[in-house]
Every structure is written in C-alpha cells, then in structure tokens.
C-alpha cells in the first residue's frame, strides 16, 4: 500500500497538519533557506523536525519546513504550493512522485512545467491569467 502514498508528509498526525512538510530525503535547513530566498509574499519558512503518527512516516522523525503566514493579505496559497513543489524538484530531483500527485495538482501542464523547472512566479501568473479567461467566458452563462 505504501507505493500509492506520497513519499513526503504534510504533517498529518502532528500538532500542525498542513502547516509543514517533511520527508526522510528533505534537509530542513536547506529547504527553508532556499524557500526564504525566493521571498514568497506573506510567508516565512523555518526548518523543523516532525514525527507524524499517520502516513508513510508514522512514528519516524523526519526533517522538513514549517510555513508561517506573516501577511494574510498578500499570501497566496497557490503560489506557496508551486514554490514548494518547484523547490523539492530542484533540490531533490526525482524524489517527488508526480504521478501520485496528479489528482492533487489537477493539471498535467502544471506538472510538466514544474518538472521542466519553470519559475513558480511565472507559472502562478499563467494560472491566474487562465482563471481570469475562464471567469470571463463563464460570465455569459450565469443566470443570475
């Protein structure tokens, strides 16, 4: 069954689920430094150690990063996710099993862009532009 689980933890089974990510192949200080250097608006990253009681790493201490929202008004969760995914691919190539994440990401082109090393800022802008186009098209079909 483990082959169907992502090979990282999002903190399920800890006191801070979805506020941190970790794995036995992540170096917390390295990942935090890289992400902080990216200057993602509204968030800071701190190295951490976590011991989930769920998932592939149940009962094992692993390294990772904790995300702390510093400015809620400028924080963008999509940008955060893209930055983390891109950082994992850059720092730990081949570790993220993209096919296992396809349903979470929901967009083949986004996965291909992350694998190709596209800048997450450009990718986030492209996704925002595509959403704006969809919303404009949709407007004509809204009944009220």
PDB file of C-alpha atoms in Angstrom:
ATOM      1  CA  UNK A   1       0.000   0.000   0.000  1.00  0.00           C
ATOM      2  CA  UNK A   2       2.911   2.398   0.632  1.00  0.00           C
ATOM      3  CA  UNK A   3       3.650   2.566  -3.096  1.00  0.00           C
ATOM      4  CA  UNK A   4       0.386   4.510  -3.513  1.00  0.00           C
ATOM      5  CA  UNK A   5       1.207   7.077  -0.820  1.00  0.00           C
ATOM      6  CA  UNK A   6       3.252  10.215  -1.463  1.00  0.00           C
ATOM      7  CA  UNK A   7       6.811   9.873  -0.205  1.00  0.00           C
ATOM      8  CA  UNK A   8       6.512  13.010   1.907  1.00  0.00           C
ATOM      9  CA  UNK A   9       4.384  14.107   4.840  1.00  0.00           C
ATOM     10  CA  UNK A  10       2.186  17.198   5.024  1.00  0.00           C
ATOM     11  CA  UNK A  11       2.104  16.933   8.794  1.00  0.00           C
ATOM     12  CA  UNK A  12      -0.958  14.736   9.224  1.00  0.00           C
ATOM     13  CA  UNK A  13      -0.769  13.180  12.649  1.00  0.00           C
ATOM     14  CA  UNK A  14       1.194  16.097  14.154  1.00  0.00           C
ATOM     15  CA  UNK A  15       0.112  19.181  16.075  1.00  0.00           C
ATOM     16  CA  UNK A  16       0.377  21.264  12.870  1.00  0.00           C
ATOM     17  CA  UNK A  17      -1.095  19.392   9.897  1.00  0.00           C
ATOM     18  CA  UNK A  18      -0.826  21.214   6.566  1.00  0.00           C
ATOM     19  CA  UNK A  19       1.453  23.840   8.113  1.00  0.00           C
ATOM     20  CA  UNK A  20       4.604  21.842   7.427  1.00  0.00           C
ATOM     21  CA  UNK A  21       6.090  19.325   5.039  1.00  0.00           C
ATOM     22  CA  UNK A  22       8.783  16.742   5.628  1.00  0.00           C
ATOM     23  CA  UNK A  23      10.395  13.552   4.375  1.00  0.00           C
ATOM     24  CA  UNK A  24      13.372  11.367   5.082  1.00  0.00           C
ATOM     25  CA  UNK A  25      15.054  12.855   1.994  1.00  0.00           C
ATOM     26  CA  UNK A  26      14.425  16.544   2.856  1.00  0.00           C
ATOM     27  CA  UNK A  27      17.083  18.622   4.617  1.00  0.00           C
ATOM     28  CA  UNK A  28      15.071  21.158   6.608  1.00  0.00           C
ATOM     29  CA  UNK A  29      17.653  23.968   6.867  1.00  0.00           C
ATOM     30  CA  UNK A  30      18.491  23.694   3.152  1.00  0.00           C
ATOM     31  CA  UNK A  31      14.848  23.770   2.024  1.00  0.00           C
ATOM     32  CA  UNK A  32      13.922  26.629   4.402  1.00  0.00           C
ATOM     33  CA  UNK A  33      16.880  28.734   3.216  1.00  0.00           C
ATOM     34  CA  UNK A  34      16.017  28.129  -0.433  1.00  0.00           C
ATOM     35  CA  UNK A  35      12.336  28.984   0.032  1.00  0.00           C
ATOM     36  CA  UNK A  36      13.067  32.094   2.116  1.00  0.00           C
ATOM     37  CA  UNK A  37      15.449  33.302  -0.604  1.00  0.00           C
ATOM     38  CA  UNK A  38      12.511  33.064  -3.048  1.00  0.00           C
ATOM     39  CA  UNK A  39      10.761  35.779  -0.997  1.00  0.00           C
ATOM     40  CA  UNK A  40       7.302  34.251  -1.286  1.00  0.00           C
ATOM     41  CA  UNK A  41       4.916  37.060  -0.289  1.00  0.00           C
ATOM     42  CA  UNK A  42       3.267  36.695   3.102  1.00  0.00           C
ATOM     43  CA  UNK A  43       5.054  33.575   4.321  1.00  0.00           C
ATOM     44  CA  UNK A  44       8.291  32.561   6.050  1.00  0.00           C
ATOM     45  CA  UNK A  45       9.828  29.107   6.237  1.00  0.00           C
ATOM     46  CA  UNK A  46      11.529  27.528   9.238  1.00  0.00           C
ATOM     47  CA  UNK A  47      13.414  24.237   9.425  1.00  0.00           C
ATOM     48  CA  UNK A  48      11.683  21.709  11.619  1.00  0.00           C
ATOM     49  CA  UNK A  49      11.637  18.079  12.674  1.00  0.00           C
ATOM     50  CA  UNK A  50       8.339  16.262  12.836  1.00  0.00           C
ATOM     51  CA  UNK A  51       7.167  12.821  13.871  1.00  0.00           C
ATOM     52  CA  UNK A  52       3.826  12.094  12.211  1.00  0.00           C
ATOM     53  CA  UNK A  53       1.587   9.407  13.653  1.00  0.00           C
ATOM     54  CA  UNK A  54      -0.025   8.851  10.249  1.00  0.00           C
ATOM     55  CA  UNK A  55       1.190   8.176   6.699  1.00  0.00           C
ATOM     56  CA  UNK A  56       4.343   6.550   5.437  1.00  0.00           C
ATOM     57  CA  UNK A  57       6.416   8.163   8.203  1.00  0.00           C
ATOM     58  CA  UNK A  58       4.246   7.184  11.168  1.00  0.00           C
ATOM     59  CA  UNK A  59       6.437   7.136  14.275  1.00  0.00           C
ATOM     60  CA  UNK A  60       9.583   8.282  12.436  1.00  0.00           C
ATOM     61  CA  UNK A  61      11.263  11.635  12.975  1.00  0.00           C
ATOM     62  CA  UNK A  62      11.881  13.442   9.700  1.00  0.00           C
ATOM     63  CA  UNK A  63      13.183  16.860   8.677  1.00  0.00           C
ATOM     64  CA  UNK A  64      11.184  19.459   6.845  1.00  0.00           C
ATOM     65  CA  UNK A  65       9.943  23.026   6.891  1.00  0.00           C
ATOM     66  CA  UNK A  66       7.143  24.806   8.702  1.00  0.00           C
ATOM     67  CA  UNK A  67       5.257  27.600   6.937  1.00  0.00           C
ATOM     68  CA  UNK A  68       4.267  30.648   8.946  1.00  0.00           C
ATOM     69  CA  UNK A  69       1.868  33.129   7.375  1.00  0.00           C
ATOM     70  CA  UNK A  70       3.200  36.615   8.104  1.00  0.00           C
ATOM     71  CA  UNK A  71       0.878  38.762   5.976  1.00  0.00           C
ATOM     72  CA  UNK A  72      -2.503  37.231   5.330  1.00  0.00           C
ATOM     73  CA  UNK A  73      -3.498  39.968   2.860  1.00  0.00           C
ATOM     74  CA  UNK A  74      -0.703  39.157   0.390  1.00  0.00           C
ATOM     75  CA  UNK A  75      -0.412  35.412   0.990  1.00  0.00           C
ATOM     76  CA  UNK A  76      -1.391  33.204  -1.972  1.00  0.00           C
ATOM     77  CA  UNK A  77      -1.790  29.502  -1.255  1.00  0.00           C
ATOM     78  CA  UNK A  78      -1.389  28.527  -4.928  1.00  0.00           C
ATOM     79  CA  UNK A  79       1.935  30.341  -5.105  1.00  0.00           C
ATOM     80  CA  UNK A  80       3.054  28.620  -1.883  1.00  0.00           C
ATOM     81  CA  UNK A  81       2.233  25.195  -3.303  1.00  0.00           C
ATOM     82  CA  UNK A  82       4.017  25.914  -6.577  1.00  0.00           C
ATOM     83  CA  UNK A  83       7.094  27.260  -4.781  1.00  0.00           C
ATOM     84  CA  UNK A  84       7.318  24.199  -2.537  1.00  0.00           C
ATOM     85  CA  UNK A  85       6.830  21.781  -5.436  1.00  0.00           C
ATOM     86  CA  UNK A  86       9.431  23.568  -7.556  1.00  0.00           C
ATOM     87  CA  UNK A  87      11.902  23.686  -4.657  1.00  0.00           C
ATOM     88  CA  UNK A  88      11.530  19.962  -3.999  1.00  0.00           C
ATOM     89  CA  UNK A  89      12.129  19.180  -7.663  1.00  0.00           C
ATOM     90  CA  UNK A  90      15.159  21.496  -7.833  1.00  0.00           C
ATOM     91  CA  UNK A  91      16.832  20.473  -4.570  1.00  0.00           C
ATOM     92  CA  UNK A  92      15.844  16.781  -4.595  1.00  0.00           C
ATOM     93  CA  UNK A  93      15.367  15.838  -8.261  1.00  0.00           C
ATOM     94  CA  UNK A  94      13.347  12.700  -8.845  1.00  0.00           C
ATOM     95  CA  UNK A  95      12.120  12.403  -5.248  1.00  0.00           C
ATOM     96  CA  UNK A  96       8.587  13.742  -5.809  1.00  0.00           C
ATOM     97  CA  UNK A  97       6.441  11.107  -7.476  1.00  0.00           C
ATOM     98  CA  UNK A  98       4.478  13.418  -9.759  1.00  0.00           C
ATOM     99  CA  UNK A  99       2.023  10.756 -10.928  1.00  0.00           C
ATOM    100  CA  UNK A 100       0.933  10.196  -7.319  1.00  0.00           C
ATOM    101  CA  UNK A 101       0.273  13.939  -7.064  1.00  0.00           C
ATOM    102  CA  UNK A 102      -1.575  14.356 -10.356  1.00  0.00           C
ATOM    103  CA  UNK A 103      -5.028  14.392  -8.744  1.00  0.00           C
ATOM    104  CA  UNK A 104      -3.900  16.935  -6.148  1.00  0.00           C
ATOM    105  CA  UNK A 105      -2.379  19.240  -8.732  1.00  0.00           C
ATOM    106  CA  UNK A 106      -5.130  18.571 -11.250  1.00  0.00           C
ATOM    107  CA  UNK A 107      -3.319  19.856 -14.302  1.00  0.00           C
ATOM    108  CA  UNK A 108      -0.865  17.934 -16.471  1.00  0.00           C
ATOM    109  CA  UNK A 109       0.632  21.131 -17.911  1.00  0.00           C
ATOM    110  CA  UNK A 110       1.426  22.387 -14.404  1.00  0.00           C
ATOM    111  CA  UNK A 111       3.191  19.133 -13.562  1.00  0.00           C
ATOM    112  CA  UNK A 112       5.206  19.300 -16.780  1.00  0.00           C
ATOM    113  CA  UNK A 113       6.121  22.924 -16.053  1.00  0.00           C
ATOM    114  CA  UNK A 114       7.317  22.023 -12.548  1.00  0.00           C
ATOM    115  CA  UNK A 115       9.361  19.119 -13.881  1.00  0.00           C
ATOM    116  CA  UNK A 116      10.898  21.406 -16.509  1.00  0.00           C
ATOM    117  CA  UNK A 117      11.982  23.881 -13.835  1.00  0.00           C
ATOM    118  CA  UNK A 118       9.661  26.749 -14.801  1.00  0.00           C
ATOM    119  CA  UNK A 119       9.788  29.672 -12.380  1.00  0.00           C
ATOM    120  CA  UNK A 120       6.851  29.326  -9.957  1.00  0.00           C
ATOM    121  CA  UNK A 121       6.160  33.077 -10.211  1.00  0.00           C
ATOM    122  CA  UNK A 122       5.559  32.768 -13.952  1.00  0.00           C
ATOM    123  CA  UNK A 123       3.571  29.592 -13.501  1.00  0.00           C
ATOM    124  CA  UNK A 124       1.341  31.221 -10.864  1.00  0.00           C
ATOM    125  CA  UNK A 125       0.735  34.194 -13.172  1.00  0.00           C
ATOM    126  CA  UNK A 126      -0.138  31.912 -16.087  1.00  0.00           C
ATOM    127  CA  UNK A 127      -2.627  30.016 -13.930  1.00  0.00           C
ATOM    128  CA  UNK A 128      -4.177  33.306 -12.737  1.00  0.00           C
ATOM    129  CA  UNK A 129      -4.488  34.510 -16.349  1.00  0.00           C
ATOM    130  CA  UNK A 130      -6.120  31.229 -17.393  1.00  0.00           C
ATOM    131  CA  UNK A 131      -8.569  31.510 -14.498  1.00  0.00           C
ATOM    132  CA  UNK A 132      -9.439  35.092 -15.431  1.00  0.00           C
ATOM    133  CA  UNK A 133     -10.153  33.974 -19.003  1.00  0.00           C
ATOM    134  CA  UNK A 134     -12.387  31.168 -17.777  1.00  0.00           C
ATOM    135  CA  UNK A 135     -14.297  33.503 -15.447  1.00  0.00           C
ATOM    136  CA  UNK A 136     -14.876  35.927 -18.319  1.00  0.00           C
ATOM    137  CA  UNK A 137     -16.217  33.167 -20.559  1.00  0.00           C
ATOM    138  CA  UNK A 138     -18.358  31.811 -17.750  1.00  0.00           C
ATOM    139  CA  UNK A 139     -19.948  35.186 -17.062  1.00  0.00           C
ATOM    140  CA  UNK A 140     -22.073  34.915 -20.238  1.00  0.00           C
ATOM    141  CA  UNK A 141     -23.623  31.676 -18.963  1.00  0.00           C
ATOM    142  CA  UNK A 142     -24.532  32.772 -15.447  1.00  0.00           C
ATOM    143  CA  UNK A 143     -28.242  33.096 -14.953  1.00  0.00           C
ATOM    144  CA  UNK A 144     -28.055  35.487 -12.032  1.00  0.00           C
TER     145      UNK A 144
END
